[in-house]
mmCIF file of C-alpha atoms in Angstrom:
data_model
loop_
_atom_site.group_PDB
_atom_site.id
_atom_site.type_symbol
_atom_site.label_atom_id
_atom_site.label_comp_id
_atom_site.label_asym_id
_atom_site.label_seq_id
_atom_site.Cartn_x
_atom_site.Cartn_y
_atom_site.Cartn_z
ATOM 1 C CA UNK Z 1 -20.998 22.941 22.183
ATOM 2 C CA UNK Z 2 -22.195 25.775 20.169
ATOM 3 C CA UNK Z 3 -21.474 27.852 22.687
ATOM 4 C CA UNK Z 4 -18.236 27.159 22.603
ATOM 5 C CA UNK Z 5 -15.539 28.372 19.526
ATOM 6 C CA UNK Z 6 -15.711 25.554 16.118
ATOM 7 C CA UNK Z 7 -11.910 26.131 16.884
ATOM 8 C CA UNK Z 8 -11.804 23.962 20.163
ATOM 9 C CA UNK Z 9 -14.919 22.089 19.594
ATOM 10 C CA UNK Z 10 -12.916 19.172 19.201
ATOM 11 C CA UNK Z 11 -10.410 19.489 22.048
ATOM 12 C CA UNK Z 12 -12.990 19.919 24.185
ATOM 13 C CA UNK Z 13 -15.293 16.721 22.926
ATOM 14 C CA UNK Z 14 -11.889 15.049 23.465
ATOM 15 C CA UNK Z 15 -11.954 15.825 27.313
ATOM 16 C CA UNK Z 16 -14.963 15.253 27.558
ATOM 17 C CA UNK Z 17 -14.872 11.362 26.202
ATOM 18 C CA UNK Z 18 -11.766 11.259 28.014
ATOM 19 C CA UNK Z 19 -13.423 11.622 31.354
ATOM 20 C CA UNK Z 20 -16.833 9.926 30.228
ATOM 21 C CA UNK Z 21 -19.936 10.414 31.163
ATOM 22 C CA UNK Z 22 -20.712 11.877 34.753
ATOM 23 C CA UNK Z 23 -22.552 8.635 36.659
ATOM 24 C CA UNK Z 24 -22.332 9.450 40.436
ATOM 25 C CA UNK Z 25 -23.791 5.593 41.117
ATOM 26 C CA UNK Z 26 -22.958 7.132 45.134
ATOM 27 C CA UNK Z 27 -25.697 9.538 45.363
ATOM 28 C CA UNK Z 28 -28.749 9.147 46.989
ATOM 29 C CA UNK Z 29 -30.642 10.312 43.973
ATOM 30 C CA UNK Z 30 -33.955 12.869 44.625
ATOM 31 C CA UNK Z 31 -37.750 11.554 44.244
ATOM 32 C CA UNK Z 32 -40.049 13.730 42.621
ATOM 33 C CA UNK Z 33 -43.531 14.071 42.361
ATOM 34 C CA UNK Z 34 -44.978 12.030 38.972
ATOM 35 C CA UNK Z 35 -48.903 11.277 38.453
ATOM 36 C CA UNK Z 36 -48.758 10.889 42.312
ATOM 37 C CA UNK Z 37 -46.195 8.384 43.160
ATOM 38 C CA UNK Z 38 -42.980 9.569 44.243
ATOM 39 C CA UNK Z 39 -40.196 8.322 41.169
ATOM 40 C CA UNK Z 40 -36.391 9.212 40.950
ATOM 41 C CA UNK Z 41 -33.294 7.993 39.007
ATOM 42 C CA UNK Z 42 -32.616 4.164 38.811
ATOM 43 C CA UNK Z 43 -28.637 4.196 38.920
ATOM 44 C CA UNK Z 44 -28.531 0.264 37.381
ATOM 45 C CA UNK Z 45 -29.550 1.890 34.460
ATOM 46 C CA UNK Z 46 -26.111 3.318 34.461
ATOM 47 C CA UNK Z 47 -24.758 -0.277 34.108
ATOM 48 C CA UNK Z 48 -27.840 -0.277 31.053
ATOM 49 C CA UNK Z 49 -26.748 2.215 29.029
ATOM 50 C CA UNK Z 50 -23.232 3.487 29.150
ATOM 51 C CA UNK Z 51 -23.788 6.361 27.567
ATOM 52 C CA UNK Z 52 -26.424 7.914 30.079
ATOM 53 C CA UNK Z 53 -25.489 10.804 32.390
ATOM 54 C CA UNK Z 54 -26.902 12.160 35.461
ATOM 55 C CA UNK Z 55 -26.825 16.209 36.662
ATOM 56 C CA UNK Z 56 -27.583 16.541 40.090
ATOM 57 C CA UNK Z 57 -28.813 19.782 40.031
ATOM 58 C CA UNK Z 58 -30.961 19.600 37.333
ATOM 59 C CA UNK Z 59 -32.070 15.699 38.390
ATOM 60 C CA UNK Z 60 -32.099 15.026 34.684
ATOM 61 C CA UNK Z 61 -30.810 12.180 32.230
ATOM 62 C CA UNK Z 62 -28.403 12.809 29.268
ATOM 63 C CA UNK Z 63 -26.682 11.557 26.784
ATOM 64 C CA UNK Z 64 -22.800 11.733 26.280
ATOM 65 C CA UNK Z 65 -22.369 11.602 22.906
ATOM 66 C CA UNK Z 66 -25.749 13.206 21.711
ATOM 67 C CA UNK Z 67 -24.756 16.487 23.863
ATOM 68 C CA UNK Z 68 -21.038 16.603 21.974
ATOM 69 C CA UNK Z 69 -21.793 15.644 18.479
ATOM 70 C CA UNK Z 70 -25.910 16.117 18.114
ATOM 71 C CA UNK Z 71 -26.659 18.359 15.318
ATOM 72 C CA UNK Z 72 -30.548 17.899 15.109
ATOM 73 C CA UNK Z 73 -33.201 16.768 17.194
ATOM 74 C CA UNK Z 74 -35.501 15.288 14.883
ATOM 75 C CA UNK Z 75 -35.132 11.763 17.354
ATOM 76 C CA UNK Z 76 -37.759 10.710 19.854
ATOM 77 C CA UNK Z 77 -37.692 12.541 22.319
ATOM 78 C CA UNK Z 78 -36.337 15.896 20.797
ATOM 79 C CA UNK Z 79 -33.446 17.355 22.437
ATOM 80 C CA UNK Z 80 -34.311 16.297 26.028
ATOM 81 C CA UNK Z 81 -31.008 13.881 25.948
ATOM 82 C CA UNK Z 82 -29.117 16.568 24.499
ATOM 83 C CA UNK Z 83 -30.219 20.028 25.638
ATOM 84 C CA UNK Z 84 -33.351 20.610 28.906
ATOM 85 C CA UNK Z 85 -32.664 16.723 30.030
ATOM 86 C CA UNK Z 86 -34.930 13.937 30.674
ATOM 87 C CA UNK Z 87 -36.567 12.910 33.761
ATOM 88 C CA UNK Z 88 -40.129 11.284 33.562
ATOM 89 C CA UNK Z 89 -38.389 8.402 36.149
ATOM 90 C CA UNK Z 90 -41.856 6.346 35.092
ATOM 91 C CA UNK Z 91 -40.993 5.729 31.133
ATOM 92 C CA UNK Z 92 -36.793 6.030 31.663
ATOM 93 C CA UNK Z 93 -35.775 2.748 30.988
ATOM 94 C CA UNK Z 94 -38.438 2.654 27.487
ATOM 95 C CA UNK Z 95 -36.987 6.253 27.124
ATOM 96 C CA UNK Z 96 -33.738 5.507 27.082
ATOM 97 C CA UNK Z 97 -34.134 1.959 24.614
ATOM 98 C CA UNK Z 98 -36.177 4.020 21.931
ATOM 99 C CA UNK Z 99 -33.360 6.972 22.362
ATOM 100 C CA UNK Z 100 -30.535 4.558 21.130
ATOM 101 C CA UNK Z 101 -33.140 3.291 18.356
ATOM 102 C CA UNK Z 102 -31.621 1.499 15.274
ATOM 103 C CA UNK Z 103 -27.754 1.781 13.826
ATOM 104 C CA UNK Z 104 -28.562 4.608 11.700
ATOM 105 C CA UNK Z 105 -30.191 6.440 14.243
ATOM 106 C CA UNK Z 106 -29.101 10.059 15.488
ATOM 107 C CA UNK Z 107 -27.855 8.668 18.662
ATOM 108 C CA UNK Z 108 -25.489 5.710 16.690
ATOM 109 C CA UNK Z 109 -24.187 8.284 14.242
ATOM 110 C CA UNK Z 110 -22.997 10.861 16.944
ATOM 111 C CA UNK Z 111 -21.838 7.902 18.908
ATOM 112 C CA UNK Z 112 -19.865 6.005 15.779
ATOM 113 C CA UNK Z 113 -18.453 10.175 15.322
ATOM 114 C CA UNK Z 114 -17.035 10.090 18.839
ATOM 115 C CA UNK Z 115 -15.013 6.943 18.247
ATOM 116 C CA UNK Z 116 -13.960 8.106 15.033
ATOM 117 C CA UNK Z 117 -12.794 11.154 17.590
ATOM 118 C CA UNK Z 118 -11.157 9.186 19.824
ATOM 119 C CA UNK Z 119 -9.022 6.977 17.084
ATOM 120 C CA UNK Z 120 -8.798 9.758 14.467
ATOM 121 C CA UNK Z 121 -4.760 8.829 14.589
ATOM 122 C CA UNK Z 122 -5.465 5.191 13.929
ATOM 123 C CA UNK Z 123 -8.133 5.751 11.144
ATOM 124 C CA UNK Z 124 -5.201 8.070 9.596
ATOM 125 C CA UNK Z 125 -3.095 5.933 10.424
ATOM 126 C CA UNK Z 126 -5.038 2.332 8.208
ATOM 127 C CA UNK Z 127 -6.185 5.047 5.495
ATOM 128 C CA UNK Z 128 -1.934 5.369 5.267
ATOM 129 C CA UNK Z 129 -1.706 2.058 5.022
ATOM 130 C CA UNK Z 130 -4.108 0.940 2.673
ATOM 131 C CA UNK Z 131 -2.807 3.989 0.673
ATOM 132 C CA UNK Z 132 1.033 2.250 0.790
ATOM 133 C CA UNK Z 133 -0.273 -1.371 0.098
ATOM 134 C CA UNK Z 134 -2.616 -0.507 -2.675
ATOM 135 C CA UNK Z 135 1.043 1.708 -4.466
ATOM 136 C CA UNK Z 136 3.100 -1.192 -3.218
ATOM 137 C CA UNK Z 137 0.598 -4.045 -5.575
ATOM 138 C CA UNK Z 138 0.653 -1.106 -8.437
ATOM 139 C CA UNK Z 139 4.279 -1.062 -8.804
ATOM 140 C CA UNK Z 140 4.445 -4.643 -8.497
ATOM 141 C CA UNK Z 141 2.086 -5.302 -11.488
ATOM 142 C CA UNK Z 142 3.033 -2.681 -12.965
ATOM 143 C CA UNK Z 143 6.697 -4.443 -12.511
ATOM 144 C CA UNK Z 144 5.974 -7.438 -13.704
ATOM 145 C CA UNK Z 145 3.709 -5.811 -17.219
ATOM 146 C CA UNK Z 146 7.246 -4.663 -17.879
ATOM 147 C CA UNK Z 147 9.963 -7.516 -16.964
ATOM 148 C CA UNK Z 148 7.196 -9.214 -19.206
ATOM 149 C CA UNK Z 149 7.824 -7.424 -21.958
ATOM 150 C CA UNK Z 150 11.806 -7.165 -21.553
ATOM 151 C CA UNK Z 151 12.446 -10.823 -21.047
ATOM 152 C CA UNK Z 152 10.100 -11.537 -25.043
ATOM 153 C CA UNK Z 153 12.259 -8.934 -26.221
ATOM 154 C CA UNK Z 154 15.486 -10.378 -24.906
ATOM 155 C CA UNK Z 155 14.319 -13.866 -26.474
ATOM 156 C CA UNK Z 156 13.248 -13.143 -29.709
ATOM 157 C CA UNK Z 157 16.344 -10.748 -29.988
ATOM 158 C CA UNK Z 158 14.328 -7.542 -31.037
ATOM 159 C CA UNK Z 159 14.780 -4.013 -30.669
ATOM 160 C CA UNK Z 160 13.496 -2.188 -27.974
ATOM 161 C CA UNK Z 161 13.464 0.981 -29.008
ATOM 162 C CA UNK Z 162 11.339 2.944 -31.587
ATOM 163 C CA UNK Z 163 12.496 6.222 -33.539
ATOM 164 C CA UNK Z 164 9.522 8.456 -32.455
ATOM 165 C CA UNK Z 165 8.212 7.434 -28.670
ATOM 166 C CA UNK Z 166 5.485 10.383 -28.505
ATOM 167 C CA UNK Z 167 1.970 9.713 -27.707
ATOM 168 C CA UNK Z 168 1.487 10.726 -31.008
ATOM 169 C CA UNK Z 169 3.922 8.651 -32.544
ATOM 170 C CA UNK Z 170 1.905 5.501 -34.824
ATOM 171 C CA UNK Z 171 4.700 3.037 -33.296
ATOM 172 C CA UNK Z 172 6.340 3.744 -30.374
ATOM 173 C CA UNK Z 173 8.712 0.723 -30.920
ATOM 174 C CA UNK Z 174 8.379 -3.293 -29.555
ATOM 175 C CA UNK Z 175 8.603 -1.794 -25.751
ATOM 176 C CA UNK Z 176 6.325 0.290 -25.678
ATOM 177 C CA UNK Z 177 3.798 -1.578 -28.283
ATOM 178 C CA UNK Z 178 4.244 -4.691 -26.572
ATOM 179 C CA UNK Z 179 3.333 -3.132 -23.379
ATOM 180 C CA UNK Z 180 0.504 -1.673 -24.868
ATOM 181 C CA UNK Z 181 -1.179 -4.527 -26.505
ATOM 182 C CA UNK Z 182 -0.607 -6.676 -22.312
ATOM 183 C CA UNK Z 183 -2.646 -3.038 -20.694
ATOM 184 C CA UNK Z 184 -4.951 -4.179 -23.820
ATOM 185 C CA UNK Z 185 -5.799 -7.457 -22.624
ATOM 186 C CA UNK Z 186 -5.789 -7.174 -19.104
ATOM 187 C CA UNK Z 187 -7.930 -4.719 -16.955
ATOM 188 C CA UNK Z 188 -4.894 -4.693 -13.706
ATOM 189 C CA UNK Z 189 -1.788 -4.254 -16.014
ATOM 190 C CA UNK Z 190 -4.120 -1.256 -17.641
ATOM 191 C CA UNK Z 191 -4.424 0.625 -14.471
ATOM 192 C CA UNK Z 192 -1.469 1.108 -14.072
ATOM 193 C CA UNK Z 193 0.868 1.463 -16.835
ATOM 194 C CA UNK Z 194 1.957 3.854 -19.248
ATOM 195 C CA UNK Z 195 -0.847 6.990 -19.392
ATOM 196 C CA UNK Z 196 -2.402 5.276 -15.958
ATOM 197 C CA UNK Z 197 0.830 5.409 -13.729
ATOM 198 C CA UNK Z 198 1.788 7.184 -11.251
ATOM 199 C CA UNK Z 199 4.261 10.372 -11.672
ATOM 200 C CA UNK Z 200 7.634 8.865 -12.740
ATOM 201 C CA UNK Z 201 6.498 5.034 -12.180
ATOM 202 C CA UNK Z 202 6.101 4.748 -15.551
ATOM 203 C CA UNK Z 203 8.948 2.414 -16.328
ATOM 204 C CA UNK Z 204 9.589 3.795 -19.206
ATOM 205 C CA UNK Z 205 12.853 5.462 -20.036
ATOM 206 C CA UNK Z 206 15.537 4.043 -22.022
ATOM 207 C CA UNK Z 207 17.382 3.817 -18.592
ATOM 208 C CA UNK Z 208 14.837 2.242 -17.526
ATOM 209 C CA UNK Z 209 14.922 -0.301 -19.704
ATOM 210 C CA UNK Z 210 18.670 -0.673 -19.943
ATOM 211 C CA UNK Z 211 18.078 -1.718 -15.830
ATOM 212 C CA UNK Z 212 15.628 -4.227 -16.343
ATOM 213 C CA UNK Z 213 17.814 -6.012 -19.532
ATOM 214 C CA UNK Z 214 20.557 -5.617 -17.180
ATOM 215 C CA UNK Z 215 18.499 -7.417 -13.868
ATOM 216 C CA UNK Z 216 17.107 -10.213 -16.791
ATOM 217 C CA UNK Z 217 21.482 -10.606 -17.958
ATOM 218 C CA UNK Z 218 22.141 -11.023 -13.919
ATOM 219 C CA UNK Z 219 19.385 -13.041 -13.468
ATOM 220 C CA UNK Z 220 20.608 -15.832 -16.421
ATOM 221 C CA UNK Z 221 24.487 -15.579 -15.393
ATOM 222 C CA UNK Z 222 22.963 -16.719 -11.783
ATOM 223 C CA UNK Z 223 21.129 -19.414 -13.406
ATOM 224 C CA UNK Z 224 24.058 -20.556 -15.319
ATOM 225 C CA UNK Z 225 26.560 -20.313 -12.670
ATOM 226 C CA UNK Z 226 24.068 -22.148 -10.457
ATOM 227 C CA UNK Z 227 24.176 -24.866 -12.624
ATOM 228 C CA UNK Z 228 28.010 -25.256 -13.367
ATOM 229 C CA UNK Z 229 28.230 -25.358 -9.565
ATOM 230 C CA UNK Z 230 31.747 -26.543 -8.984
ATOM 231 C CA UNK Z 231 32.470 -28.382 -12.130
ATOM 232 C CA UNK Z 232 35.568 -27.683 -14.064
ATOM 233 C CA UNK Z 233 34.909 -25.435 -16.629
ATOM 234 C CA UNK Z 234 36.351 -23.817 -20.164
ATOM 235 C CA UNK Z 235 35.935 -20.365 -21.493
ATOM 236 C CA UNK Z 236 35.745 -19.809 -25.615
ATOM 237 C CA UNK Z 237 36.308 -16.447 -26.552
ATOM 238 C CA UNK Z 238 35.865 -14.184 -29.787
ATOM 239 C CA UNK Z 239 35.963 -10.694 -31.254
ATOM 240 C CA UNK Z 240 34.282 -8.946 -33.759
ATOM 241 C CA UNK Z 241 33.349 -5.267 -33.990
ATOM 242 C CA UNK Z 242 30.131 -3.948 -33.085
ATOM 243 C CA UNK Z 243 28.228 -0.938 -35.510
ATOM 244 C CA UNK Z 244 30.032 1.170 -34.167
ATOM 245 C CA UNK Z 245 33.267 -0.258 -34.737
ATOM 246 C CA UNK Z 246 33.990 -0.674 -31.588
ATOM 247 C CA UNK Z 247 36.164 -3.707 -30.559
ATOM 248 C CA UNK Z 248 34.514 -6.073 -28.350
ATOM 249 C CA UNK Z 249 34.877 -9.778 -27.014
ATOM 250 C CA UNK Z 250 32.070 -12.237 -26.417
ATOM 251 C CA UNK Z 251 32.870 -15.054 -23.936
ATOM 252 C CA UNK Z 252 30.790 -17.704 -23.340
ATOM 253 C CA UNK Z 253 31.528 -20.561 -20.557
ATOM 254 C CA UNK Z 254 31.600 -24.503 -21.158
ATOM 255 C CA UNK Z 255 31.036 -27.561 -19.041
ATOM 256 C CA UNK Z 256 29.372 -31.175 -18.134
ATOM 257 C CA UNK Z 257 26.332 -30.850 -16.811
ATOM 258 C CA UNK Z 258 25.160 -33.711 -14.003
ATOM 259 C CA UNK Z 259 23.996 -35.708 -16.631
ATOM 260 C CA UNK Z 260 27.127 -36.314 -19.187
ATOM 261 C CA UNK Z 261 25.837 -33.569 -21.124
ATOM 262 C CA UNK Z 262 28.433 -31.350 -22.761
ATOM 263 C CA UNK Z 263 26.684 -27.418 -22.076
ATOM 264 C CA UNK Z 264 27.841 -24.066 -23.567
ATOM 265 C CA UNK Z 265 26.621 -20.688 -22.289
ATOM 266 C CA UNK Z 266 26.809 -17.607 -23.704
ATOM 267 C CA UNK Z 267 27.961 -14.894 -20.331
ATOM 268 C CA UNK Z 268 28.803 -11.852 -21.438
ATOM 269 C CA UNK Z 269 30.661 -8.943 -24.270
ATOM 270 C CA UNK Z 270 33.229 -7.008 -23.011
ATOM 271 C CA UNK Z 271 34.467 -4.093 -25.004
ATOM 272 C CA UNK Z 272 38.264 -3.635 -25.351
ATOM 273 C CA UNK Z 273 41.058 -0.815 -26.529
ATOM 274 C CA UNK Z 274 42.559 -4.120 -28.706
ATOM 275 C CA UNK Z 275 42.293 -7.295 -29.499
ATOM 276 C CA UNK Z 276 46.147 -8.361 -28.319
ATOM 277 C CA UNK Z 277 46.688 -11.207 -25.956
ATOM 278 C CA UNK Z 278 47.052 -8.914 -23.294
ATOM 279 C CA UNK Z 279 44.300 -6.426 -23.953
ATOM 280 C CA UNK Z 280 41.853 -10.209 -23.824
ATOM 281 C CA UNK Z 281 43.817 -11.271 -21.111
ATOM 282 C CA UNK Z 282 42.672 -8.227 -18.725
ATOM 283 C CA UNK Z 283 38.904 -7.852 -20.063
ATOM 284 C CA UNK Z 284 38.637 -11.714 -18.606
ATOM 285 C CA UNK Z 285 40.154 -11.212 -15.744
ATOM 286 C CA UNK Z 286 37.631 -8.133 -15.361
ATOM 287 C CA UNK Z 287 34.975 -9.849 -16.208
ATOM 288 C CA UNK Z 288 35.352 -13.104 -13.684
ATOM 289 C CA UNK Z 289 36.364 -10.449 -10.904
ATOM 290 C CA UNK Z 290 33.849 -8.542 -11.512
ATOM 291 C CA UNK Z 291 30.793 -11.152 -11.372
ATOM 292 C CA UNK Z 292 32.843 -12.946 -8.710
ATOM 293 C CA UNK Z 293 33.878 -16.307 -10.281
ATOM 294 C CA UNK Z 294 37.065 -17.915 -9.956
ATOM 295 C CA UNK Z 295 39.688 -19.344 -11.814
ATOM 296 C CA UNK Z 296 40.433 -22.339 -9.785
ATOM 297 C CA UNK Z 297 38.240 -24.190 -12.167
ATOM 298 C CA UNK Z 298 39.192 -23.437 -15.035
ATOM 299 C CA UNK Z 299 41.223 -25.561 -17.736
ATOM 300 C CA UNK Z 300 42.412 -25.096 -21.330
#
């Protein structure tokens, strides 16, 4: 193989492997005098050693895998099976077995290299699939940690952002500080969040935090509507100004659950241009339309 250009060797090796070893099983093998006895190659050896090749012109045996991939000759027999050829038929089976050797032998390494070459595409696909699976699990772990922080802060009614969220800040705000706390107490979380997160998968941007809050809000609304089902309900509306002096309308639903208990649930806040009845009615209509609710069971 060293006679071929390094750029073409793998292509040539692949062609050899696709064709398979030269095994002329129907050939009448020539005899040669060895230690006073006429001996010859035995065709049954092909069945015992699938790597075995026979050259009719040289009347010698070779190893296909070692011929294609062997780079040194430190194994018993030197380069007999990959260079000059082997023809000591008296010890044929014995030398073939010795040539194979243990799992770490040169022959078995060459055979493994041949297998990898023929399954190169599948090998690459396996690596890619493993990387994709790892990335998916890492993202899921990071997302779950971020959701835990979000749910805790929402439950406690705490703010998310801090005044300074840079790497040198002594207090980065509740969200980042809580995420850091989780990382310090869970090695799996630590491996995939904050500075250990890959690329743009940190999930710490303010816009991402808002998306997580909105996702939690939608989940809460979904649970409320699942409990409400097709029961009759009423709504309670109140208005107030936020810190930016903008008018906003808070909406709650009131209904009786299957245990006969009166339930009141907060379902959202809508900004309104003014507090006239028509403006409030329009905001209520928009909320119902956005959430896909029906007025058919509304009472009061």
